[in-house]
Coordinates of C-alpha atoms in Angstrom, one line a residue:
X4 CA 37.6 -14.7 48.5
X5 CA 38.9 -11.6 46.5
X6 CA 40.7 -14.3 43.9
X7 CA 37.3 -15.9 43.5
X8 CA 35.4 -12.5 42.9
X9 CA 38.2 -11.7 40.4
X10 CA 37.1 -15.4 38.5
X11 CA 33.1 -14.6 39.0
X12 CA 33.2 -11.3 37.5
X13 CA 34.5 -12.3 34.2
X14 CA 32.6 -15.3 34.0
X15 CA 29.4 -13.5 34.5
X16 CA 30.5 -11.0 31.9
X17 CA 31.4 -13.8 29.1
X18 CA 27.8 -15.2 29.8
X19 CA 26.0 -12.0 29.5
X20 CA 27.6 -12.0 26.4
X21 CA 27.0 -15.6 24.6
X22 CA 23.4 -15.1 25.7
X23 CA 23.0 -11.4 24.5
X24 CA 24.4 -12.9 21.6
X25 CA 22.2 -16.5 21.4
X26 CA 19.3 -13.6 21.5
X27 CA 20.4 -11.7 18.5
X28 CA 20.9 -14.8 16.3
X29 CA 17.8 -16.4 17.3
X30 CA 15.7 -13.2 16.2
X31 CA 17.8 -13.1 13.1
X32 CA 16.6 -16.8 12.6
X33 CA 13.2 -16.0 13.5
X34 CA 11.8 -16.4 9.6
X35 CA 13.6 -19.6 8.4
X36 CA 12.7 -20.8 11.5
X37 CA 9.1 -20.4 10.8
X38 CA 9.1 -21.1 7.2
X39 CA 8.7 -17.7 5.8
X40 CA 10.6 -15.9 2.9
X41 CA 12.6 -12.7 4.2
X42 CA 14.7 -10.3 3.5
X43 CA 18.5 -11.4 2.8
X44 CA 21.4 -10.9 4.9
X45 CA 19.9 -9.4 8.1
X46 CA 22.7 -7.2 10.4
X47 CA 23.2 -8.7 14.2
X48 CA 22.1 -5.7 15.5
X49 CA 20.7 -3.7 13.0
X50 CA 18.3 -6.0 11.1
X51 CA 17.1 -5.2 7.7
X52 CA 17.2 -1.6 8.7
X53 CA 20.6 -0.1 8.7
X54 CA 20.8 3.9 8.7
X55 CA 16.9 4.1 10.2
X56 CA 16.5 7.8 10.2
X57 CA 20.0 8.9 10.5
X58 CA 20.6 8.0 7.2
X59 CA 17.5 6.9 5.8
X60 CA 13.3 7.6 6.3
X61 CA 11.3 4.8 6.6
X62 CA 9.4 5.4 3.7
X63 CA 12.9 4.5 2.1
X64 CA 14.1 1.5 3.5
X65 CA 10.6 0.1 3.2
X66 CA 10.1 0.7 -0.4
X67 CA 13.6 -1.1 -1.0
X68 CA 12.0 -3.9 1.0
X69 CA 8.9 -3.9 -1.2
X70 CA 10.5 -4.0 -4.5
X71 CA 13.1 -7.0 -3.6
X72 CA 9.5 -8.9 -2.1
X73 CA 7.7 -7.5 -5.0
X74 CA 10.4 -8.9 -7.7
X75 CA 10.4 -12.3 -6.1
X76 CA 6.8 -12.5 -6.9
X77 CA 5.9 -13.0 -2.5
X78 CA 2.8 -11.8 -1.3
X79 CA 4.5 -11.0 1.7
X80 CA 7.9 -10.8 3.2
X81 CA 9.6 -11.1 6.7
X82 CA 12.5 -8.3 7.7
X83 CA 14.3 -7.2 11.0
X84 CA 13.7 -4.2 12.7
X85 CA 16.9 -4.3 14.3
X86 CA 16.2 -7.7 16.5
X87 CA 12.4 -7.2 16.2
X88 CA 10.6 -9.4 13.2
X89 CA 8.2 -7.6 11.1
X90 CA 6.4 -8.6 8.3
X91 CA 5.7 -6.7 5.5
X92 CA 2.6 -7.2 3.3
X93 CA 3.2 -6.7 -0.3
X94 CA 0.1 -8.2 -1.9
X95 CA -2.8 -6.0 -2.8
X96 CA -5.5 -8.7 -2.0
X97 CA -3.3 -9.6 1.1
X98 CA -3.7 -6.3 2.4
X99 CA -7.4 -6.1 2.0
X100 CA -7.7 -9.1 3.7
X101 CA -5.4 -8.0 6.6
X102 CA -7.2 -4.2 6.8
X103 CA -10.7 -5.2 5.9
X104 CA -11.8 -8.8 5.5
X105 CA -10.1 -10.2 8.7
X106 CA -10.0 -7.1 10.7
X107 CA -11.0 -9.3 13.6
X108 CA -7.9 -11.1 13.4
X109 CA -5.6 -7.8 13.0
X110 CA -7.4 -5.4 15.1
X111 CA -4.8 -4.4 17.8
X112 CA -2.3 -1.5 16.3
X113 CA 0.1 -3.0 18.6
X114 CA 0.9 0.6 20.7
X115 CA 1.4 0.6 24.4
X116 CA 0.5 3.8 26.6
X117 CA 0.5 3.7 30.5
X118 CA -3.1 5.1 31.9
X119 CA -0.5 5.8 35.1
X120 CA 1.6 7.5 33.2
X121 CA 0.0 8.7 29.9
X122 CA -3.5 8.7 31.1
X123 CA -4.5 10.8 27.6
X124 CA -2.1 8.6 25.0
X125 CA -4.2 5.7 26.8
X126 CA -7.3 7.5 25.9
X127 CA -6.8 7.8 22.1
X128 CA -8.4 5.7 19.7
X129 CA -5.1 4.9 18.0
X130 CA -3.7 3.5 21.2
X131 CA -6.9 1.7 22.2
X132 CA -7.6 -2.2 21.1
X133 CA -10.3 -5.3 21.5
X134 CA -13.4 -3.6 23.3
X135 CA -12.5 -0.6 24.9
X136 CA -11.7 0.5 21.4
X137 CA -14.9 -0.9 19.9
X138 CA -17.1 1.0 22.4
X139 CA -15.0 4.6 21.8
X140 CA -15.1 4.1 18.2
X141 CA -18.4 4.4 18.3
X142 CA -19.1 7.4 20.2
X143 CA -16.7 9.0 18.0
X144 CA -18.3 8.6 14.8
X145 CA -20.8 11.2 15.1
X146 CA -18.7 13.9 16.8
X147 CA -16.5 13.5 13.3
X148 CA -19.3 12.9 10.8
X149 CA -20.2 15.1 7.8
X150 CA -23.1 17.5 10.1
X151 CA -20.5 17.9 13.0
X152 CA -17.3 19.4 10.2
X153 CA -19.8 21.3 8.5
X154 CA -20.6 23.3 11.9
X155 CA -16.7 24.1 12.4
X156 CA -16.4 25.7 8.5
X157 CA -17.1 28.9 9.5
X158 CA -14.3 29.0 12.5
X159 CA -12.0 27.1 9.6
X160 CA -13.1 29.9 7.2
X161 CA -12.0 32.3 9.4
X162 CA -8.9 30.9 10.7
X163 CA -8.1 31.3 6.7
X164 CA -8.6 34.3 6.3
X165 CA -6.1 35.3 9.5
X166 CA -3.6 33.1 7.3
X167 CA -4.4 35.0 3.8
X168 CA -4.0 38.6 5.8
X169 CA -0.8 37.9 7.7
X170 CA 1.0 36.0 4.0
X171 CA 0.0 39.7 2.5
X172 CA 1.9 41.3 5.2
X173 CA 4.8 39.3 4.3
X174 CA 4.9 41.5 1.1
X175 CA 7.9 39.6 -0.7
X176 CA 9.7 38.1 2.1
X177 CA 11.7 34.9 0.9
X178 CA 12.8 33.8 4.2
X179 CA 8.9 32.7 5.2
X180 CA 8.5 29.0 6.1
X181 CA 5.7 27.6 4.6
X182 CA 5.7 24.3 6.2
X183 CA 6.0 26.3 9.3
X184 CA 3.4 28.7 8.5
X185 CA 0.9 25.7 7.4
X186 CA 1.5 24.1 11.0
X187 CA 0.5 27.0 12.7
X188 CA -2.8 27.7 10.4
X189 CA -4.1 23.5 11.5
X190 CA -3.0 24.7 14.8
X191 CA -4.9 27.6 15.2
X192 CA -7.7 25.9 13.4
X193 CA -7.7 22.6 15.3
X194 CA -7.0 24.6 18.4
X195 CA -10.0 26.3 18.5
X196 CA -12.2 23.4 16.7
X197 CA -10.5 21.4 19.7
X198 CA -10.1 23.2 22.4
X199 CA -12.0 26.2 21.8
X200 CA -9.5 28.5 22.8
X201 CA -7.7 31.5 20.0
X202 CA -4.2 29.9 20.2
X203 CA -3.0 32.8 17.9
X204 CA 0.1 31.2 16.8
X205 CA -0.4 32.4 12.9
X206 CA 0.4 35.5 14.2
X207 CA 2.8 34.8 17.1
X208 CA 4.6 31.1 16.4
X209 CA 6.2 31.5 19.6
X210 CA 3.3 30.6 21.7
X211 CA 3.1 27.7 24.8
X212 CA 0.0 26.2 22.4
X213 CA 2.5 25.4 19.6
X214 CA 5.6 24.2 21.6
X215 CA 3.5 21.5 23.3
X216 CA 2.5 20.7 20.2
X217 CA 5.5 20.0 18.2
X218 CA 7.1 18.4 21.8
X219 CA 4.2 16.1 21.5
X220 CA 4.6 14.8 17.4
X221 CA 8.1 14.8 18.0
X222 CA 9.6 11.0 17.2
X223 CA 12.4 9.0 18.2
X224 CA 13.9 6.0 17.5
X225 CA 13.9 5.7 21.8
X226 CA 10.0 6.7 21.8
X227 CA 9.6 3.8 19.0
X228 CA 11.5 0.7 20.9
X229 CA 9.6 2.2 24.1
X230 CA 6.4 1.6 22.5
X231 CA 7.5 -1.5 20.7
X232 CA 8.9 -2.9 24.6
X233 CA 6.0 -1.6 26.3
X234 CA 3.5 -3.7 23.7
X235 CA 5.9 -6.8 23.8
X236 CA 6.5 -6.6 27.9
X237 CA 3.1 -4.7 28.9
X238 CA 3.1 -6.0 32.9
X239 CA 6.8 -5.4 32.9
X240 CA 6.2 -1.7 31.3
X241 CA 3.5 -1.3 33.6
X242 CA 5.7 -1.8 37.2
X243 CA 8.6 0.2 35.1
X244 CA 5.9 3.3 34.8
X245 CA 7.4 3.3 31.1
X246 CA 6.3 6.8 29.5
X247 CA 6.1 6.8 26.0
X248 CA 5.4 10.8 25.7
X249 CA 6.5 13.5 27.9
X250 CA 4.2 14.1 30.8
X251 CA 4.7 17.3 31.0
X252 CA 3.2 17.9 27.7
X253 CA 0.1 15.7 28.6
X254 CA -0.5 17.8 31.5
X255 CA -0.7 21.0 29.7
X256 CA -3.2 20.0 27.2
X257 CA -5.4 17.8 30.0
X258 CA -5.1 21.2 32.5
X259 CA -6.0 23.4 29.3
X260 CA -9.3 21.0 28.3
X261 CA -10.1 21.1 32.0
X262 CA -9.9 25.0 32.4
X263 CA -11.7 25.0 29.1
X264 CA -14.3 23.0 30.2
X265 CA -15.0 24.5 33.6
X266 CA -15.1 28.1 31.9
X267 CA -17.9 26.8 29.7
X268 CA -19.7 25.0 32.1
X269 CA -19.2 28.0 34.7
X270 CA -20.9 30.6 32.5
X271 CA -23.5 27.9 30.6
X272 CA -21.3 29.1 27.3
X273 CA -22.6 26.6 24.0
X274 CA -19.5 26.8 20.9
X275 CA -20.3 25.1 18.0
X276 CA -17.1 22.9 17.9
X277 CA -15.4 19.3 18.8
X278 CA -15.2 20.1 22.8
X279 CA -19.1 20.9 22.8
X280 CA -20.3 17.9 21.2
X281 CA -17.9 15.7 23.7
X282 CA -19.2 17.9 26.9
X283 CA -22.6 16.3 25.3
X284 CA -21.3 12.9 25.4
X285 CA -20.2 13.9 29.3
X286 CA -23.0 14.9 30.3
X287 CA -25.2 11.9 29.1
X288 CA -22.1 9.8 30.9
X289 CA -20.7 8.3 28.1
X290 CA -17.2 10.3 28.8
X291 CA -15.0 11.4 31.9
X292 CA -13.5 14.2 32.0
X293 CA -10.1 12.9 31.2
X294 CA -11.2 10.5 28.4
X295 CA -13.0 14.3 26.9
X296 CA -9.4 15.8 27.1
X297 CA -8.1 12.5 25.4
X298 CA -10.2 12.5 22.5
X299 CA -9.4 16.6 22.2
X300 CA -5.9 15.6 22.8
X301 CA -5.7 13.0 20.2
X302 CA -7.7 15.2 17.4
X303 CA -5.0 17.6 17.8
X304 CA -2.3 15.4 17.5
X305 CA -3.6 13.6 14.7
X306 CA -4.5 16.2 12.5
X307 CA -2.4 19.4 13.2
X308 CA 1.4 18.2 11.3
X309 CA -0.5 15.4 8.5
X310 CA -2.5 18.4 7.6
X311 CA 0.7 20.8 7.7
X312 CA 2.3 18.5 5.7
X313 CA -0.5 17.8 3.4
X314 CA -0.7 21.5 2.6
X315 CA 3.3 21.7 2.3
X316 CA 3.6 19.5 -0.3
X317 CA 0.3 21.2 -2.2
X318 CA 1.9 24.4 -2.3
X319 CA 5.4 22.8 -3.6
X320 CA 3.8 20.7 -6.0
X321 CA 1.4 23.9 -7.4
X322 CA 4.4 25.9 -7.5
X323 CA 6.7 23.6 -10.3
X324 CA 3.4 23.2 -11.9
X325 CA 2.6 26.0 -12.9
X326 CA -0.5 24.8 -15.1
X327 CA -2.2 23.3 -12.7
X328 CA -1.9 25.7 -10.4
X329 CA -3.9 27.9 -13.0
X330 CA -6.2 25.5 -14.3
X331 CA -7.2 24.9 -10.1
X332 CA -7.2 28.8 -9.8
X333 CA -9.6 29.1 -12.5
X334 CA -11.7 26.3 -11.2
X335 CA -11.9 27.8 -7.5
X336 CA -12.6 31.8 -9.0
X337 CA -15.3 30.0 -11.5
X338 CA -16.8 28.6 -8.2
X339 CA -16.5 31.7 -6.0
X340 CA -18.4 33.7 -8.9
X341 CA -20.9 31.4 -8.2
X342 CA -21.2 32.7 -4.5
X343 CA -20.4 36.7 -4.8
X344 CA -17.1 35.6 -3.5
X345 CA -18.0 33.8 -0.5
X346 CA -16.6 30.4 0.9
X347 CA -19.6 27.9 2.0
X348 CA -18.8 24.2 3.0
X349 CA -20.5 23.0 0.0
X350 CA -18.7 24.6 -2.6
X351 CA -15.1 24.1 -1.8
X352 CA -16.1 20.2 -1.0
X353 CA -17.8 20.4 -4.4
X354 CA -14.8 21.4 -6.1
X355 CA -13.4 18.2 -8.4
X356 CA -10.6 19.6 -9.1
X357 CA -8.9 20.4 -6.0
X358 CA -10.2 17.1 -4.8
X359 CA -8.1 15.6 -7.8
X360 CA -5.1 17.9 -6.9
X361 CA -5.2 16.7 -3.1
X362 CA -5.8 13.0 -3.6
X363 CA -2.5 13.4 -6.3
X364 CA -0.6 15.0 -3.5
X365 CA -1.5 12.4 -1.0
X366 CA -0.6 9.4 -3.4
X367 CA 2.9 11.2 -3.8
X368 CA 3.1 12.1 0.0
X369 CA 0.8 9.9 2.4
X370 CA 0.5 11.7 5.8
X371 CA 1.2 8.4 6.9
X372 CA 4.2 6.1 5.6
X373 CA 3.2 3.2 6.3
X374 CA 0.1 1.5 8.2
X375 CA 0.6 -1.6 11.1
X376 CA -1.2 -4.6 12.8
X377 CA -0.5 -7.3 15.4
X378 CA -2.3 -10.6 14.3
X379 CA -4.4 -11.6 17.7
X380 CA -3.9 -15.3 16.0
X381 CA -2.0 -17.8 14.0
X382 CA -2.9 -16.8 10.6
X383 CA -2.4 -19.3 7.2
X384 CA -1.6 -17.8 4.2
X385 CA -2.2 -20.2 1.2
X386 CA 1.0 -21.3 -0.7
X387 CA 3.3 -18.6 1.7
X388 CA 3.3 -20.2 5.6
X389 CA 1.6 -19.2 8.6
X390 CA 1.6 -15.7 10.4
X391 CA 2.7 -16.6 14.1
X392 CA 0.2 -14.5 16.6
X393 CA 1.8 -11.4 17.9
X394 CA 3.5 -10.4 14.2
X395 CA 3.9 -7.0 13.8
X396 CA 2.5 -6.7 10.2
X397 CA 3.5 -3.5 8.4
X398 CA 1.7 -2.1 4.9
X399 CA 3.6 0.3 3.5
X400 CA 1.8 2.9 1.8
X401 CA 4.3 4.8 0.2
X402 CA 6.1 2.1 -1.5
X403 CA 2.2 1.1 -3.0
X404 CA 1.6 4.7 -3.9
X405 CA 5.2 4.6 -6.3
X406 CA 4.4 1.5 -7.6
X407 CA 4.7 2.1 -11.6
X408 CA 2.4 -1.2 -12.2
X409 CA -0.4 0.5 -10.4
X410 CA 0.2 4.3 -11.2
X411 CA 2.9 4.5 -14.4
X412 CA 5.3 7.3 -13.7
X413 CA 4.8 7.5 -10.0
X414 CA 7.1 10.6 -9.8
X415 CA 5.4 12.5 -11.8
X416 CA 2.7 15.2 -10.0
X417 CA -0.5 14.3 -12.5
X418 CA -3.9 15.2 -10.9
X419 CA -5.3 13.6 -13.9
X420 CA -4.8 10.2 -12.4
X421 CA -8.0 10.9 -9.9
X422 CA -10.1 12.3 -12.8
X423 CA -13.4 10.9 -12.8
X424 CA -12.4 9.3 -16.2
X425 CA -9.0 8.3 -15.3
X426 CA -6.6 7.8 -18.2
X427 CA -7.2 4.5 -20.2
X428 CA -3.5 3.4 -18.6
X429 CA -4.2 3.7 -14.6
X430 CA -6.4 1.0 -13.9
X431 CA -8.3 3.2 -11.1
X432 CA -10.2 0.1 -9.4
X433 CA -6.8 -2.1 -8.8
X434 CA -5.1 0.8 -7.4
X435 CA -4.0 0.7 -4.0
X436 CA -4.8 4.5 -2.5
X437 CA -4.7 4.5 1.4
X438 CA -3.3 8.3 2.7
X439 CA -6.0 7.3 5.7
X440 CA -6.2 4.0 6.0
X441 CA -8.3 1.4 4.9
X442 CA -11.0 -0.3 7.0
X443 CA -12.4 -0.4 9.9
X444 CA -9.6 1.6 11.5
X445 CA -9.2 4.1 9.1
X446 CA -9.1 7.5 10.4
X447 CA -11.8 8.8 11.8
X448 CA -10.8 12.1 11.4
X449 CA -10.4 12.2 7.2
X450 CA -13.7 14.6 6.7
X451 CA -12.7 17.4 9.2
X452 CA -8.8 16.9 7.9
X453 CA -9.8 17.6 4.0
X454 CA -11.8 20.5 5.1
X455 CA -9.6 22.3 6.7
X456 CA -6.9 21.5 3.9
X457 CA -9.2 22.3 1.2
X458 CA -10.5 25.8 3.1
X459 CA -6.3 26.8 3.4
X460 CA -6.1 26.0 0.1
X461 CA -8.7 28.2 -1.7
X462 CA -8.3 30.7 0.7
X463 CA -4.4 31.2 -0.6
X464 CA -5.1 30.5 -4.4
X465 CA -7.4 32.8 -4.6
X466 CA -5.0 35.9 -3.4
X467 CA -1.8 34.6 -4.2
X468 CA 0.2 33.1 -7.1
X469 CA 2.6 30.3 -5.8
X470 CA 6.4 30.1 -7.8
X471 CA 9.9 28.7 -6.4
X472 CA 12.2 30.3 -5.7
X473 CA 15.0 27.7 -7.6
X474 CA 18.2 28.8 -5.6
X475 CA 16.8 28.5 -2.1
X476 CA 14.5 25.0 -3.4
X477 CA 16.5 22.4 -3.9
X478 CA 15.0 19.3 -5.8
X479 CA 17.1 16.8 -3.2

């Protein structure tokens, strides 16, 4: 009996192996065998992607992608995300027809979040599909729509100011993190436009409010395959109680609405911010209480590190360009003359040039690399093959952004390109510019996100003169 165990043992292992390994080759087959140009020479294990963010951002390895699909004239081109095939949409009209045109058939985002387990991830509309994210959708547009932003200025305006007192305290300090300091103004801001609660963290970083939210942005490669196995092997993710975010983090920010909430509703308190207009949409029964925290939840998380970034990358850009920095200075002092000196919604969302200067920074640095769908059905592609259903199809957004044959020197910071007479080289209409998305999915949040960027913004130029520092700045 022992002597047979001794023969089993081994033989189970060698299986194991030749299937693990039938797997692997099958997936790396998974193109040809479906008549599809792809990337060349795909890794076992590694796919198309060797080096993903150890060595190399995505933003990276996709644009190499782009440019070998792009020189072999394909509209569209299949790669390996290790043993997982994706396909990545090259072709301007492609994408339109993809993001836009048949939405229907590339609705689902693909992301899988356990109500069990992640009851607010489950809630957001970026984790939501087919109907349930239809219906939400809906009741979301006019909690985020122009009238709704403009009611949360004056707590934005405010927030501002905190951020413009504490940088003058600073006096000359070169040790201050700006992209550090920028997360904690959108946190304080979308905190209280949120939540309704002074999270403070402008002037105290070290607060509970801003470690739950950098535990909750915080990406892995292990929270990426969890969501990728969760969306591929739902049921089986389902009995596993697979959590794609930390509970623990979840439970803070639900326990924090809910306290919110009861406070208000205790003492018949009316804010003018996100959380009221969702304790409307509670009270007329179109929200539970945990779908209310999941929408605050996912507001926050949405908007708090693109807009951090967002500002980041302003300030860095302003700062090597020094004329542009002055010629916006000028523009927003012009304006403010205009107003004795004080902000209103209308004029900083009036000013063309700092809309130029943003839209220039997000075409350099999208908030979001790269954009993905799942096609719900077997989709034919004239003169290319057919898109088997489930594909994960990827856009990515940065690689079409530094695209010389849509903006020429894509390197180079130019506001100029989003003039409203663009130069006679950028054709501005064939121009792919997507920092929110495109279509029926894109963000929802885009009006509230530019305000509060654009408020910062003004806020700082208008006090302070931005240079680097070149020894402590590197360009790489």
């Amino acid at each position: 009996m022992v002597a047979f165990a001794w023969v089993l043992v081994p033989c189970a292992v060698v299986l194991a192996g030749v299937t693990v390994r039938w797997f692997l080759q099958r997936r790396q087959t998974f193109w040809p065998r479906h008549g599809i140009p792809a990337a060349h020479n795909p890794h076992l294990l590694y796919g198309n992607v060797a080096g993903l963010v150890a060595k190399h951002h995505t933003a990276t390895i996709l644009q190499t992608l782009y440019r070998e699909f792009r020189e072999r004239h394909l509209p569209a081109g299949g790669f390996n995300l290790f043993f997982s095939p994706v396909l990545l949409v090259v072709d301007r009209k492609l994408i339109e027809r993809v993001l836009v045109k048949d939405f229907a058939q590339f609705q689902d985002r693909g992301l899988y979040a356990s109500d069990k387990v992640n009851p607010l991830s489950s809630e957001t509309l970026f984790s939501q599909s087919g109907e349930r994210w239809h219906r939400m959708r809906h009741q979301m547009v006019a909690a985020f729509g122009t009238g709704s932003v403009r009611t949360m200025f004056s707590t934005t305006a405010r927030i501002a100011q905190t951020l413009v007192v504490y940088i003058g305290a600073q006096g000359k300090r070169r040790d201050l993190e700006w992209t550090d300091l920028m997360a904690r103004y959108t946190t304080d801001v979308i905190g209280s436009c949120a939540f309704g609660i002074d999270c403070r963290t402008i002037r105290d970083p070290g607060t509970e409010f801003r470690e739950m939210g950098y535990r909750a942005f915080r990406c892995s490669l292990r929270r990426m395959w969890k969501l990728r196995f969760g969306y591929a092997f739902r049921r089986i993710a389902d009995v596993l109680q697979l959590c794609v975010n930390e509970p623990s983090v979840e439970r803070f920010f639900l326990q924090l609405c809910r306290s919110t909430v009861l406070h208000r509703e205790s003492y018949q308190m009316v804010k003018r911010d996100f959380l009221q207009l969702l304790l409307e949409m509670k009270a007329n029964g179109q929200l539970d209480m945990t779908q209310v925290a999941g929408q605050c939840y996912s507001f926050f998380i949405a908007g708090f590190e693109t807009s951090a970034s967002l500002m980041s990358f302003c300030l860095y850009e302003l700062a090597k360009n020094e004329t542009v920095q002055g010629k916006l200075r000028g523009t927003i002092v012009a304006a403010l003359d205009e107003t004795d000196g004080q902000l209103s919604y209308d004029m900083v969302m009036s000013l063309g040039y700092l809309d130029q200067v943003v839209n220039e920074t997000l075409r350099m640095y999208p908030p979001v690399d790269f954009l993905f769908r799942v096609a719900n059905t077997d989709y034919p592609i004239d003169r290319f093959g057919t898109i088997p259903r489930g594909t994960l199809l990827v856009v990515p957004v940065h690689a079409l952004h530094h695209d010389p044959a849509y903006y020429p020197q894509p390197e180079v910071y130019d506001p100029e390109r989003f003039a409203s007479e663009p130069k006679v080289n950028r054709k501005r209409q064939d121009a792919p510019f997507m920092p929110f998305g495109m279509g029926p999915r894109h963000c929802i949040g885009t009006t509230f996100g530019l305000m509060l960027v654009k408020v910062g913004l003004v806020a700082m130029l208008r006090s302070f003169r931005f240079s680097l520092v070149v020894d402590r700045t590197p360009e790489t």
